[in-house]
């Protein structure tokens, strides 16, 4: 987990921008329920009237209201309303917003009293429960008729106190809401009630639309930034892993295994990349939305906050249970993916021997077991995730039911309106959804954390073979290409015994040094110490007197023309493979190398010649052709030292002889070291080393070894007839 946040920390500026945008998105998201509540409560139920202070009022109604106010409040009302127009309507001043709290306090009680008076007139005249405009006019006329009556204001104030004391507690708590009924009746009398309501709905709906558009734009921007950050993290991780693996020696490759390195470079990085997007888009947003929702609910004073705490507690218990069940399986899943990749790679690379030995059924069973193990683990984790959803839905629906039940009772008591309940349900769902998002991510994070740790393990594992801190250079003067082994011993990592013991010899320029011995005696291992595919355990390998461990690897490899035991070609063309060793190789160099390697005949036989395509791994050429192209690739580089690791094994005797004859002419001044199995390949070498169980048991020419080395003589007898052996002795 720490590794994932470290990767995100490299892109801190983008992450800060994402968090800032998420705050803006949460603000919009949390504001919408408030506007929904206003549309329902104010826009629909109250006719778009927000305040007990009317925007416009007829002069008769205002005088009636002023009769119910104190002298100070009446003076305040007169101050902020204009003079009557031709229709007798007075308008509230535009700059009255600063005095609005005082005006609302002055108008609230008179509004309620005047409305109740109008309602009483309606009941007395027509028996209606809701007053009409004429009922309001009658009530206002009654109030204004007492303007010149001495002591009338005092009498009305006393009546006002009497009326207010008759109100029950719920109506007293909602005095402002009751006061809007008078304002609505006044607007109806003016004939502007519909316009006021429509204006409010359009204004509030327009704000909701603007907030929605902002939220959409912010969401797109967050998705864009999160995708860029995660893509950059994936790119950087692939580059770091690949750059690290390319510098690995064979020891590190074998430690991790090729299949595991492929999984870590692909599947594991994809896991980290996906979770980085989720972290930025969901994990960062969920707490902002949840905390914001809780704050909005707390401000409402609905008395239903306990429902949220019950829902959150149930969610946390569910998440804790599911996490304890699913986490171990998520940690196991990556190991099973490694295993499946390993089995798949082994089967696909060994498909020909599998068919030759009719082992298809066995390999199918082996693959099926690895595949089934992974499938069972994935099914378990997926079922766990699927099981979470019904329980989450149950909690969410149960929460909604509790809110509706207790909210309905609150509405009966007059302490909550319909819009408030809708907003409360919305905020509750937002809070629950934020915890749901966190729970979903909490299940994904462990697997991504394991993947990030596996990637970090590769990146943080140093290569055992690296350039020296104080590199040396090869001497410019003197012989070039002298390879010397000084009492070299080597042991593979993790092995209990040496693969090579006390190897000492010198390979000089202009000479061919051959290494021969039984299978598994260490021939290829010895050759691999020269290019530093492995480093010696004891002793040293030098080129022109300089230890190869003191040379930069680039300079060391520039001296070498290496042909591996198994010919390796790369996808491209024949020409690109021949020029693989250096950018300075010309077309003439490539064609000369192909001629020496006896590859020209089959190249020119192809319709496209040197431009003929080579498939991945050289699968569209034969083993002998692949080997000859590998040899030509080394020759085209014009190295000072040639290393042939049993590179002539796939050639027939005729081609072998022709190739070695042409190669000898080309490499007169170069050092040639050949690992071979066939006596005919090393017959004319200037020096032959005979290896047996990692030790040199014979050194000399072919003739000398026939006389002095029993092991060499045994190899010669197994490959040459008695007549050929006698001829060799006579030549000696």
XYZ file of C-alpha atoms in Angstrom:
732
model
C 0.000 0.000 0.000
C 2.788 2.404 0.866
C 4.316 1.824 -2.569
C 1.073 2.858 -4.310
C 0.972 6.164 -2.438
C 4.671 6.721 -3.213
C 3.916 6.370 -6.917
C 1.050 8.848 -6.566
C 3.350 11.188 -4.647
C 5.530 11.592 -7.728
C 2.569 13.342 -9.366
C 1.661 15.473 -6.350
C 0.678 18.546 -8.369
C -1.907 16.623 -10.404
C -3.159 14.906 -7.232
C -3.651 18.261 -5.496
C -5.524 19.530 -8.553
C -7.735 16.434 -8.473
C -8.530 16.903 -4.768
C -9.384 20.577 -5.349
C -11.699 19.614 -8.202
C -13.281 16.924 -6.021
C -14.092 19.550 -3.386
C -15.808 21.577 -6.103
C -17.689 18.491 -7.284
C -18.736 17.624 -3.722
C -19.956 21.185 -3.174
C -22.171 20.913 -6.249
C -23.309 17.412 -5.347
C -24.203 18.428 -1.777
C -25.957 21.605 -2.871
C -28.438 19.883 -5.164
C -30.550 18.272 -2.386
C -30.941 21.697 -0.750
C -32.261 23.120 -4.004
C -34.580 20.126 -4.406
C -35.933 20.808 -0.935
C -36.456 24.479 -1.805
C -38.325 23.629 -5.000
C -40.672 21.276 -3.135
C -41.167 23.312 0.039
C -40.849 26.879 -1.178
C -41.465 26.658 -4.898
C -44.455 24.322 -4.813
C -45.941 24.366 -1.301
C -45.298 28.066 -0.589
C -45.858 29.319 -4.141
C -42.278 30.509 -4.526
C -42.449 32.773 -1.477
C -39.269 32.689 0.583
C -39.899 35.482 3.107
C -42.778 36.886 5.191
C -41.803 40.297 3.800
C -43.677 40.770 0.496
C -41.755 42.110 -2.505
C -44.790 44.203 -3.395
C -47.831 45.005 -1.270
C -50.976 47.069 -1.696
C -51.095 50.164 0.425
C -54.274 49.029 2.210
C -52.690 45.732 3.212
C -49.495 47.431 4.379
C -51.478 49.885 6.529
C -53.353 46.980 8.087
C -50.069 45.224 8.851
C -48.596 48.399 10.314
C -51.552 48.609 12.674
C -50.443 45.237 14.066
C -46.806 46.375 14.451
C -45.159 48.468 17.053
C -44.540 52.090 16.100
C -40.842 51.338 15.617
C -41.547 48.357 13.284
C -44.144 50.397 11.371
C -41.592 53.153 10.804
C -39.092 50.547 9.573
C -41.646 49.242 7.078
C -42.433 52.728 5.832
C -38.702 53.363 5.374
C -38.131 50.437 2.997
C -41.306 50.537 0.914
C -41.828 52.984 -1.941
C -44.776 55.336 -2.307
C -47.954 53.810 -3.791
C -48.122 53.698 -7.567
C -51.208 54.348 -9.663
C -52.664 50.965 -8.631
C -51.941 51.600 -4.972
C -49.090 49.038 -4.868
C -45.920 49.698 -2.886
C -42.601 47.957 -3.758
C -39.818 46.839 -1.428
C -36.570 48.684 -2.004
C -33.808 46.750 -3.851
C -31.242 47.552 -1.163
C -33.390 46.247 1.691
C -31.375 43.014 1.988
C -29.275 44.424 4.838
C -32.413 45.188 6.874
C -34.193 41.946 5.906
C -33.712 40.183 9.299
C -35.329 43.140 11.093
C -38.110 43.356 8.511
C -38.862 39.621 8.811
C -39.107 39.985 12.581
C -41.480 42.923 12.143
C -43.742 41.272 9.535
C -43.948 37.641 10.743
C -46.497 38.025 13.539
C -48.703 40.678 11.806
C -48.797 38.445 8.694
C -50.076 35.504 10.703
C -52.679 37.622 12.553
C -53.958 39.319 9.398
C -54.196 35.960 7.617
C -56.137 34.494 10.547
C -58.472 37.481 10.429
C -59.034 36.892 6.705
C -59.660 33.198 7.409
C -62.237 34.114 10.039
C -64.007 36.415 7.530
C -64.031 33.572 4.995
C -65.514 31.164 7.495
C -68.134 33.696 8.563
C -69.164 34.780 5.067
C -68.973 31.614 2.975
C -67.912 28.838 5.333
C -64.654 28.350 3.337
C -61.554 27.131 5.164
C -59.155 29.036 2.903
C -59.542 32.813 2.586
C -59.763 34.571 -0.784
C -58.591 38.041 -1.873
C -61.877 39.689 -0.863
C -61.576 38.179 2.594
C -58.143 39.750 2.902
C -59.495 43.097 1.717
C -62.254 42.922 4.306
C -59.819 42.103 7.087
C -57.463 44.918 5.978
C -60.369 47.378 5.853
C -61.292 46.443 9.401
C -57.746 47.124 10.555
C -57.321 50.417 8.694
C -60.732 51.657 9.889
C -59.303 51.825 13.370
C -56.369 54.060 12.423
C -58.003 57.215 13.802
C -59.636 55.503 16.763
C -57.858 56.512 19.982
C -56.177 53.559 21.669
C -56.861 51.307 18.692
C -53.226 50.297 18.244
C -52.969 49.378 21.927
C -56.133 47.327 21.646
C -54.836 45.494 18.569
C -51.502 44.823 20.262
C -53.359 43.260 23.175
C -55.447 41.206 20.785
C -52.274 40.218 18.991
C -50.805 38.915 22.197
C -54.001 37.026 22.837
C -53.998 35.453 19.388
C -50.322 34.470 19.636
C -50.835 32.841 23.003
C -53.600 30.742 21.471
C -51.198 29.257 18.948
C -49.875 25.795 19.779
C -46.148 25.083 19.984
C -45.816 23.555 16.515
C -47.432 26.601 14.849
C -45.303 28.966 16.910
C -42.161 27.138 15.762
C -43.221 27.526 12.139
C -44.333 31.140 12.377
C -42.295 32.170 9.341
C -43.858 29.433 7.232
C -47.360 30.460 8.362
C -46.567 34.101 7.570
C -45.956 33.249 3.914
C -49.650 32.338 3.598
C -50.544 36.008 3.960
C -47.914 36.974 1.378
C -49.308 34.367 -1.047
C -52.842 35.715 -0.496
C -51.600 39.259 -1.126
C -49.890 38.216 -4.382
C -53.081 36.486 -5.426
C -55.006 39.697 -4.775
C -52.474 41.553 -6.970
C -52.745 38.851 -9.678
C -49.002 38.048 -9.653
C -48.989 34.791 -7.662
C -48.364 32.608 -10.727
C -45.554 34.863 -11.971
C -43.838 34.856 -8.574
C -43.965 31.070 -8.352
C -42.748 30.558 -11.931
C -39.915 33.041 -11.445
C -38.759 31.250 -8.306
C -38.906 27.808 -9.947
C -36.994 28.990 -13.007
C -34.375 30.757 -10.897
C -33.856 27.785 -8.571
C -33.980 25.256 -11.411
C -31.460 27.320 -13.364
C -29.075 27.241 -10.415
C -29.503 23.466 -10.155
C -28.789 23.117 -13.874
C -25.691 25.322 -13.572
C -24.437 23.283 -10.614
C -25.065 20.063 -12.562
C -23.131 21.355 -15.568
C -20.250 22.427 -13.314
C -20.312 19.007 -11.652
C -20.208 17.270 -15.043
C -17.293 19.438 -16.190
C -15.412 18.839 -12.944
C -16.079 15.089 -13.155
C -14.674 15.008 -16.690
C -11.616 16.988 -15.586
C -11.057 14.648 -12.616
C -11.386 11.608 -14.881
C -8.946 13.131 -17.355
C -6.335 13.984 -14.712
C -6.744 10.661 -12.892
C -6.356 8.747 -16.151
C -3.242 10.716 -17.084
C -1.697 10.172 -13.658
C -2.426 6.443 -13.655
C -1.190 6.072 -17.235
C 2.004 7.937 -16.316
C 2.477 5.697 -13.271
C 2.023 2.601 -15.444
C 4.465 3.975 -18.006
C 7.072 4.807 -15.365
C 6.712 1.434 -13.661
C 7.066 -0.485 -16.927
C 10.100 1.607 -17.822
C 11.674 1.111 -14.391
C 10.961 -2.631 -14.325
C 12.197 -3.156 -17.866
C 15.293 -1.022 -17.302
C 16.050 -2.966 -14.123
C 15.451 -6.390 -15.677
C 17.604 -5.586 -18.714
C 20.483 -4.933 -16.314
C 19.951 -8.201 -14.442
C 22.396 -11.023 -14.669
C 21.253 -14.583 -15.182
C 21.236 -15.022 -11.396
C 18.472 -12.422 -10.903
C 16.485 -13.701 -13.881
C 16.565 -17.203 -12.422
C 15.668 -15.888 -8.970
C 12.396 -14.323 -10.137
C 11.728 -16.612 -13.136
C 10.809 -15.280 -16.553
C 7.097 -16.042 -16.082
C 6.958 -14.043 -12.851
C 8.807 -11.093 -14.390
C 6.310 -11.029 -17.259
C 3.410 -11.113 -14.792
C 4.907 -8.292 -12.736
C 5.515 -6.195 -15.847
C 1.977 -6.642 -17.186
C -0.704 -7.856 -14.799
C 0.737 -6.362 -11.601
C 1.318 -2.950 -13.165
C -2.219 -2.985 -14.579
C -3.538 -3.665 -11.075
C -1.605 -0.697 -9.662
C -2.646 1.520 -12.553
C -6.336 0.662 -12.130
C -6.285 1.235 -8.377
C -4.550 4.614 -8.819
C -7.513 5.760 -10.924
C -9.925 4.454 -8.293
C -7.982 6.149 -5.496
C -8.112 9.514 -7.197
C -11.717 9.289 -8.379
C -13.424 7.419 -5.539
C -11.300 7.127 -2.410
C -10.475 10.832 -2.363
C -14.096 11.766 -3.139
C -15.859 9.428 -0.699
C -14.722 11.085 2.586
C -15.333 14.571 1.192
C -18.874 13.606 0.180
C -19.554 11.636 3.375
C -18.319 14.319 5.779
C -20.099 17.023 3.801
C -23.334 15.034 3.914
C -23.044 14.561 7.674
C -22.482 18.311 8.174
C -25.541 19.161 6.069
C -27.686 16.684 7.988
C -26.432 18.025 11.330
C -27.374 21.569 10.311
C -30.948 20.508 9.594
C -31.913 19.664 13.203
C -34.436 17.095 12.040
C -33.871 14.745 14.952
C -33.299 11.812 12.580
C -29.484 11.828 12.664
C -29.475 8.578 14.641
C -30.664 6.750 11.521
C -27.424 7.655 9.757
C -25.288 6.378 12.612
C -27.205 3.090 12.606
C -26.722 2.718 8.840
C -22.997 3.544 8.991
C -22.442 1.121 11.877
C -24.184 -1.660 9.936
C -22.041 -0.894 6.879
C -18.812 -0.984 8.872
C -19.709 -4.328 10.418
C -20.511 -5.761 6.987
C -17.288 -4.433 5.471
C -15.167 -5.757 8.346
C -16.684 -9.223 7.998
C -16.268 -9.385 4.228
C -12.710 -8.032 4.368
C -11.661 -10.656 6.897
C -12.989 -13.341 4.543
C -11.759 -11.987 1.200
C -8.343 -10.484 2.009
C -6.379 -13.774 2.242
C -7.756 -14.856 -1.126
C -6.734 -11.612 -2.782
C -3.164 -12.085 -1.571
C -3.152 -15.626 -2.966
C -4.490 -14.587 -6.358
C -1.263 -13.011 -7.691
C 0.738 -16.135 -6.847
C -1.786 -18.236 -8.753
C -1.522 -15.882 -11.754
C 2.267 -16.405 -11.673
C 1.747 -20.162 -11.592
C -0.661 -20.077 -14.532
C 1.743 -17.970 -16.594
C 4.608 -20.338 -15.783
C 2.662 -23.419 -16.840
C 1.389 -21.695 -19.995
C 4.876 -20.594 -20.981
C 6.360 -24.040 -20.400
C 3.662 -25.715 -22.485
C 3.799 -23.237 -25.358
C 7.599 -23.247 -25.620
C 7.750 -27.033 -25.342
C 4.821 -27.864 -27.598
C 6.913 -29.956 -30.017
C 8.359 -32.358 -27.407
C 4.910 -32.569 -25.820
C 3.448 -33.723 -29.103
C 6.376 -36.009 -29.846
C 5.901 -37.839 -26.558
C 2.080 -37.708 -26.736
C 1.873 -35.831 -23.443
C -0.930 -33.494 -24.514
C -3.419 -35.004 -22.083
C -0.996 -34.725 -19.150
C -0.131 -31.093 -19.955
C -3.803 -30.263 -20.392
C -4.437 -31.638 -16.908
C -1.521 -29.634 -15.512
C -2.786 -26.449 -17.154
C -6.348 -27.214 -16.086
C -5.252 -27.574 -12.444
C -3.450 -24.201 -12.460
C -6.360 -22.607 -14.290
C -8.954 -24.154 -11.975
C -7.080 -23.062 -8.840
C -7.071 -19.482 -10.096
C -10.712 -19.732 -11.166
C -11.813 -21.010 -7.742
C -10.000 -18.177 -5.986
C -11.455 -15.586 -8.345
C -14.920 -17.082 -7.960
C -14.632 -16.894 -4.182
C -13.572 -13.241 -4.230
C -16.174 -12.336 -6.864
C -18.919 -14.092 -4.910
C -17.835 -12.206 -1.825
C -18.117 -8.935 -3.737
C -21.479 -9.962 -5.198
C -22.749 -10.945 -1.744
C -21.878 -7.473 -0.535
C -24.311 -5.750 -2.905
C -27.588 -7.290 -1.635
C -26.635 -6.478 1.942
C -25.692 -2.945 0.916
C -29.031 -2.588 -0.882
C -30.852 -3.914 2.197
C -29.118 -1.373 4.428
C -29.857 1.485 2.009
C -33.520 0.550 1.583
C -33.912 -0.047 5.310
C -32.429 3.380 5.963
C -34.868 4.971 3.497
C -37.775 3.164 5.189
C -36.748 4.458 8.627
C -36.445 7.995 7.302
C -39.871 7.863 5.630
C -41.473 6.345 8.748
C -40.080 8.779 11.263
C -40.054 11.654 8.782
C -43.771 11.150 8.159
C -44.412 11.434 11.877
C -42.310 14.599 11.981
C -44.378 16.087 9.148
C -47.581 15.277 11.041
C -46.175 17.201 13.974
C -45.208 20.073 11.660
C -41.479 19.878 12.477
C -40.451 18.718 8.996
C -41.584 19.485 5.464
C -41.709 17.169 2.463
C -38.699 18.798 0.810
C -36.656 18.508 3.993
C -37.381 14.799 4.140
C -36.406 14.357 0.482
C -33.156 16.229 1.107
C -32.502 14.175 4.254
C -32.981 10.922 2.310
C -30.656 12.176 -0.426
C -27.944 13.183 2.043
C -28.278 9.851 3.823
C -27.871 7.969 0.541
C -24.813 10.082 -0.272
C -23.269 9.227 3.092
C -24.060 5.544 2.689
C -22.752 5.559 -0.895
C -19.501 7.143 0.246
C -18.972 4.275 2.687
C -19.976 1.862 -0.051
C -17.313 3.324 -2.339
C -14.715 2.996 0.395
C -15.709 -0.605 1.007
C -15.437 -1.473 -2.685
C -11.982 0.066 -2.861
C -10.929 -1.537 0.417
C -11.454 -4.915 -1.210
C -9.405 -3.951 -4.291
C -6.557 -2.303 -2.420
C -5.003 -5.433 -0.857
C -4.542 -7.099 -4.240
C -3.078 -3.906 -5.691
C -0.852 -3.570 -2.606
C 0.515 -7.055 -3.188
C 1.094 -6.200 -6.852
C 2.887 -2.950 -5.927
C 5.130 -4.811 -3.471
C 5.998 -7.379 -6.135
C 6.893 -4.609 -8.578
C 8.973 -2.847 -5.932
C 10.775 -6.114 -5.202
C 11.960 -6.226 -8.811
C 12.919 -2.548 -8.969
C 14.704 -2.590 -5.612
C 16.684 -5.779 -6.282
C 20.127 -4.626 -7.444
C 21.868 -6.408 -10.265
C 24.723 -8.527 -8.963
C 26.730 -7.632 -12.073
C 27.122 -3.921 -12.658
C 29.708 -1.440 -13.855
C 32.565 -0.645 -11.446
C 32.626 2.614 -9.538
C 36.145 3.328 -10.828
C 36.252 1.740 -14.302
C 39.486 1.015 -16.115
C 40.192 1.192 -19.838
C 41.799 -1.376 -22.082
C 45.391 -0.586 -23.078
C 45.777 1.041 -26.477
C 49.227 -0.372 -27.296
C 50.329 -3.974 -27.368
C 48.369 -7.118 -28.148
C 44.619 -6.736 -28.309
C 42.296 -9.538 -27.336
C 44.397 -11.610 -24.932
C 41.959 -13.516 -22.685
C 43.379 -15.023 -19.496
C 41.802 -17.093 -16.737
C 43.700 -16.873 -13.458
C 42.824 -19.722 -11.076
C 39.112 -19.193 -11.722
C 36.460 -20.961 -9.673
C 32.725 -20.412 -10.003
C 29.678 -21.531 -8.066
C 26.070 -20.886 -9.092
C 23.952 -18.923 -6.583
C 22.408 -21.303 -4.088
C 24.617 -24.221 -5.132
C 26.639 -26.266 -2.633
C 29.579 -27.010 -4.905
C 31.659 -25.286 -7.565
C 30.727 -25.658 -11.230
C 34.288 -24.667 -12.210
C 37.443 -25.181 -10.140
C 40.884 -23.622 -10.547
C 40.690 -22.838 -14.262
C 43.802 -21.208 -15.715
C 44.662 -20.690 -19.399
C 45.471 -17.981 -21.947
C 43.773 -17.409 -25.320
C 45.926 -15.296 -27.637
C 44.959 -13.239 -30.707
C 45.370 -15.063 -34.005
C 44.779 -18.393 -32.290
C 41.773 -20.615 -31.782
C 41.153 -21.979 -28.314
C 38.680 -24.842 -28.179
C 36.891 -26.168 -25.117
C 35.550 -29.706 -25.179
C 34.236 -32.155 -22.642
C 31.282 -34.227 -21.607
C 27.794 -32.778 -21.216
C 27.439 -30.706 -18.038
C 31.151 -30.350 -17.390
C 31.014 -26.517 -17.397
C 32.001 -25.555 -20.950
C 29.248 -22.977 -21.488
C 29.630 -21.747 -17.913
C 33.305 -21.032 -18.556
C 32.474 -19.089 -21.724
C 29.769 -17.068 -19.942
C 32.330 -15.704 -17.481
C 34.056 -13.703 -20.232
C 31.113 -11.384 -21.106
C 30.199 -11.297 -17.388
C 26.903 -13.135 -17.689
C 28.146 -14.434 -14.354
C 31.006 -13.180 -12.199
C 33.722 -15.500 -10.975
C 33.548 -16.702 -7.394
C 37.335 -16.899 -7.085
C 40.230 -15.793 -9.274
C 39.868 -13.409 -12.218
C 39.229 -13.226 -15.942
C 41.265 -10.587 -17.764
C 41.335 -9.086 -21.247
C 44.679 -7.536 -22.129
C 45.599 -7.663 -18.461
C 42.475 -5.826 -17.239
C 39.987 -7.684 -15.052
C 36.633 -7.827 -16.850
C 35.003 -6.716 -13.574
C 36.929 -3.432 -13.833
C 35.685 -2.691 -17.355
C 32.437 -0.907 -18.202
C 30.111 -3.524 -19.620
C 29.575 -1.500 -22.792
C 33.316 -1.425 -23.498
C 33.699 -5.099 -22.582
C 30.896 -6.240 -24.868
C 32.214 -4.062 -27.695
C 35.269 -6.366 -27.838
C 33.177 -9.521 -28.113
C 31.312 -11.335 -30.844
C 29.123 -13.773 -28.955
C 27.149 -16.612 -30.520
C 24.938 -18.433 -27.988
C 24.378 -22.148 -27.877
C 20.792 -21.655 -28.996
C 20.506 -19.275 -31.912
C 18.338 -16.290 -31.023
C 16.813 -14.073 -33.713
C 14.573 -11.051 -33.295
C 11.445 -10.085 -35.187
C 12.327 -7.907 -38.162
C 14.263 -8.777 -41.289
C 17.412 -10.756 -42.037
C 19.230 -7.483 -42.612
C 18.107 -5.984 -39.266
C 19.248 -9.134 -37.458
C 22.676 -9.063 -39.112
C 23.079 -5.383 -38.177
C 21.822 -5.965 -34.633
C 25.303 -5.738 -33.106
C 26.065 -2.120 -34.000
C 24.601 0.918 -35.729
C 27.832 1.278 -37.721
C 27.463 -2.043 -39.571
C 27.095 -1.381 -43.309
C 25.293 -3.387 -45.966
C 28.679 -4.602 -47.213
C 29.597 -5.812 -43.719
C 26.303 -7.700 -43.417
C 26.710 -9.401 -46.783
C 30.322 -10.321 -46.103
C 29.344 -11.813 -42.746
C 26.545 -13.806 -44.392
C 29.018 -15.123 -46.965
C 31.460 -16.250 -44.271
C 28.635 -17.879 -42.266
C 27.542 -19.813 -45.382
C 24.141 -18.110 -45.206
C 24.153 -16.331 -48.572
C 22.763 -19.288 -50.471
C 19.512 -19.629 -48.516
C 19.153 -15.822 -48.142
C 19.364 -15.146 -51.868
C 16.972 -18.035 -52.505
C 14.253 -16.067 -50.721
C 12.191 -13.691 -52.917
C 13.012 -10.663 -50.764
C 16.626 -11.600 -50.052
C 18.116 -9.721 -47.106
C 14.800 -7.894 -46.641
C 13.020 -11.183 -45.921
C 11.025 -11.024 -42.675
C 12.075 -12.923 -39.567
C 9.264 -13.983 -37.249
C 9.456 -13.678 -33.486
C 12.152 -16.020 -32.189
C 13.138 -16.919 -35.773
C 10.305 -19.427 -36.014
C 10.140 -19.161 -39.821
C 13.729 -20.385 -40.416
C 15.312 -23.745 -39.692
C 17.697 -24.471 -36.829
C 20.733 -24.504 -39.116
C 19.707 -21.254 -40.815
C 19.095 -19.638 -37.437
C 22.536 -20.722 -36.260
C 24.259 -19.405 -39.368
C 22.507 -16.047 -39.067
C 23.578 -15.847 -35.408
C 27.177 -16.507 -36.462
C 26.936 -13.905 -39.239
C 25.574 -11.370 -36.740
C 28.695 -11.789 -34.569
C 31.053 -11.624 -37.576
C 29.459 -8.432 -38.944
C 30.481 -6.618 -35.784
C 34.229 -7.168 -36.440
C 34.988 -7.983 -32.793
C 38.424 -8.594 -31.338
C 37.286 -11.727 -29.506
C 34.912 -14.373 -30.882
C 32.971 -16.576 -28.480
C 31.213 -19.575 -30.047
C 29.116 -21.569 -27.578
C 28.632 -24.853 -29.437
C 27.448 -22.738 -32.342
C 28.171 -25.277 -35.107
C 26.113 -28.163 -33.711
C 23.202 -27.686 -36.152
C 25.488 -27.570 -39.219
C 26.322 -30.494 -41.433
C 29.987 -31.452 -41.803
C 30.339 -29.861 -45.232
C 28.898 -26.518 -44.104
C 30.873 -26.735 -40.858
C 34.169 -27.159 -42.680
C 33.410 -24.396 -45.212
C 32.330 -22.013 -42.459
C 35.381 -22.635 -40.277
C 37.704 -22.243 -43.277
C 36.145 -18.873 -44.197
C 36.073 -17.841 -40.554
C 39.756 -18.613 -40.091
C 40.649 -16.272 -42.923
C 38.462 -13.544 -41.400
C 39.736 -13.922 -37.834
C 43.500 -14.135 -38.381
C 44.193 -11.353 -35.859
C 41.280 -12.080 -33.513
C 40.990 -14.350 -30.513
C 38.623 -17.249 -31.133
C 37.223 -19.358 -28.310
C 35.009 -22.253 -29.342
C 32.914 -24.512 -27.154
C 32.155 -27.694 -29.062
C 30.927 -31.233 -28.745
C 32.389 -32.541 -32.001
C 36.042 -33.403 -32.416
C 35.914 -32.294 -36.056
C 35.087 -28.744 -34.965
C 38.138 -28.403 -32.698
C 40.539 -30.616 -34.661
C 42.721 -27.800 -35.954
C 42.521 -25.485 -32.919
C 45.807 -24.050 -31.652
C 44.846 -24.971 -28.105
C 42.243 -27.431 -26.836
C 41.040 -27.443 -23.222
C 39.474 -30.654 -21.987
C 37.019 -30.165 -19.110
C 35.800 -32.880 -16.798
C 33.510 -32.045 -13.834
C 34.559 -28.397 -13.876
C 38.325 -28.993 -14.020
C 40.850 -28.781 -16.841
C 42.156 -32.319 -17.284
C 43.964 -31.738 -20.558
C 45.505 -28.855 -22.500
C 47.256 -28.925 -25.868
C 46.757 -29.632 -29.542
C 44.696 -32.487 -30.916
C 47.743 -34.697 -31.416
C 49.181 -33.904 -28.001
C 45.909 -34.684 -26.257
C 45.535 -37.977 -28.082
C 48.785 -38.995 -26.474
C 48.460 -37.403 -23.030
C 44.768 -37.089 -22.108
C 42.634 -40.217 -21.546
C 39.418 -38.169 -21.395
C 40.111 -36.578 -24.767
C 41.108 -39.892 -26.231
C 37.803 -41.380 -25.039
C 35.856 -38.560 -26.720
C 37.867 -38.994 -29.923
C 37.263 -42.741 -30.009
C 33.514 -42.175 -29.569
C 33.410 -39.865 -32.601
C 36.235 -41.013 -34.917
C 36.934 -44.406 -36.428
C 40.203 -46.261 -35.743
C 41.348 -45.441 -39.248
C 40.733 -41.702 -38.657
C 42.586 -41.884 -35.357
C 45.567 -43.556 -37.012
C 45.601 -40.938 -39.742
C 45.587 -38.227 -37.126
C 48.562 -39.819 -35.347
C 50.451 -40.130 -38.639
C 49.786 -36.445 -39.394
C 51.144 -35.571 -35.960
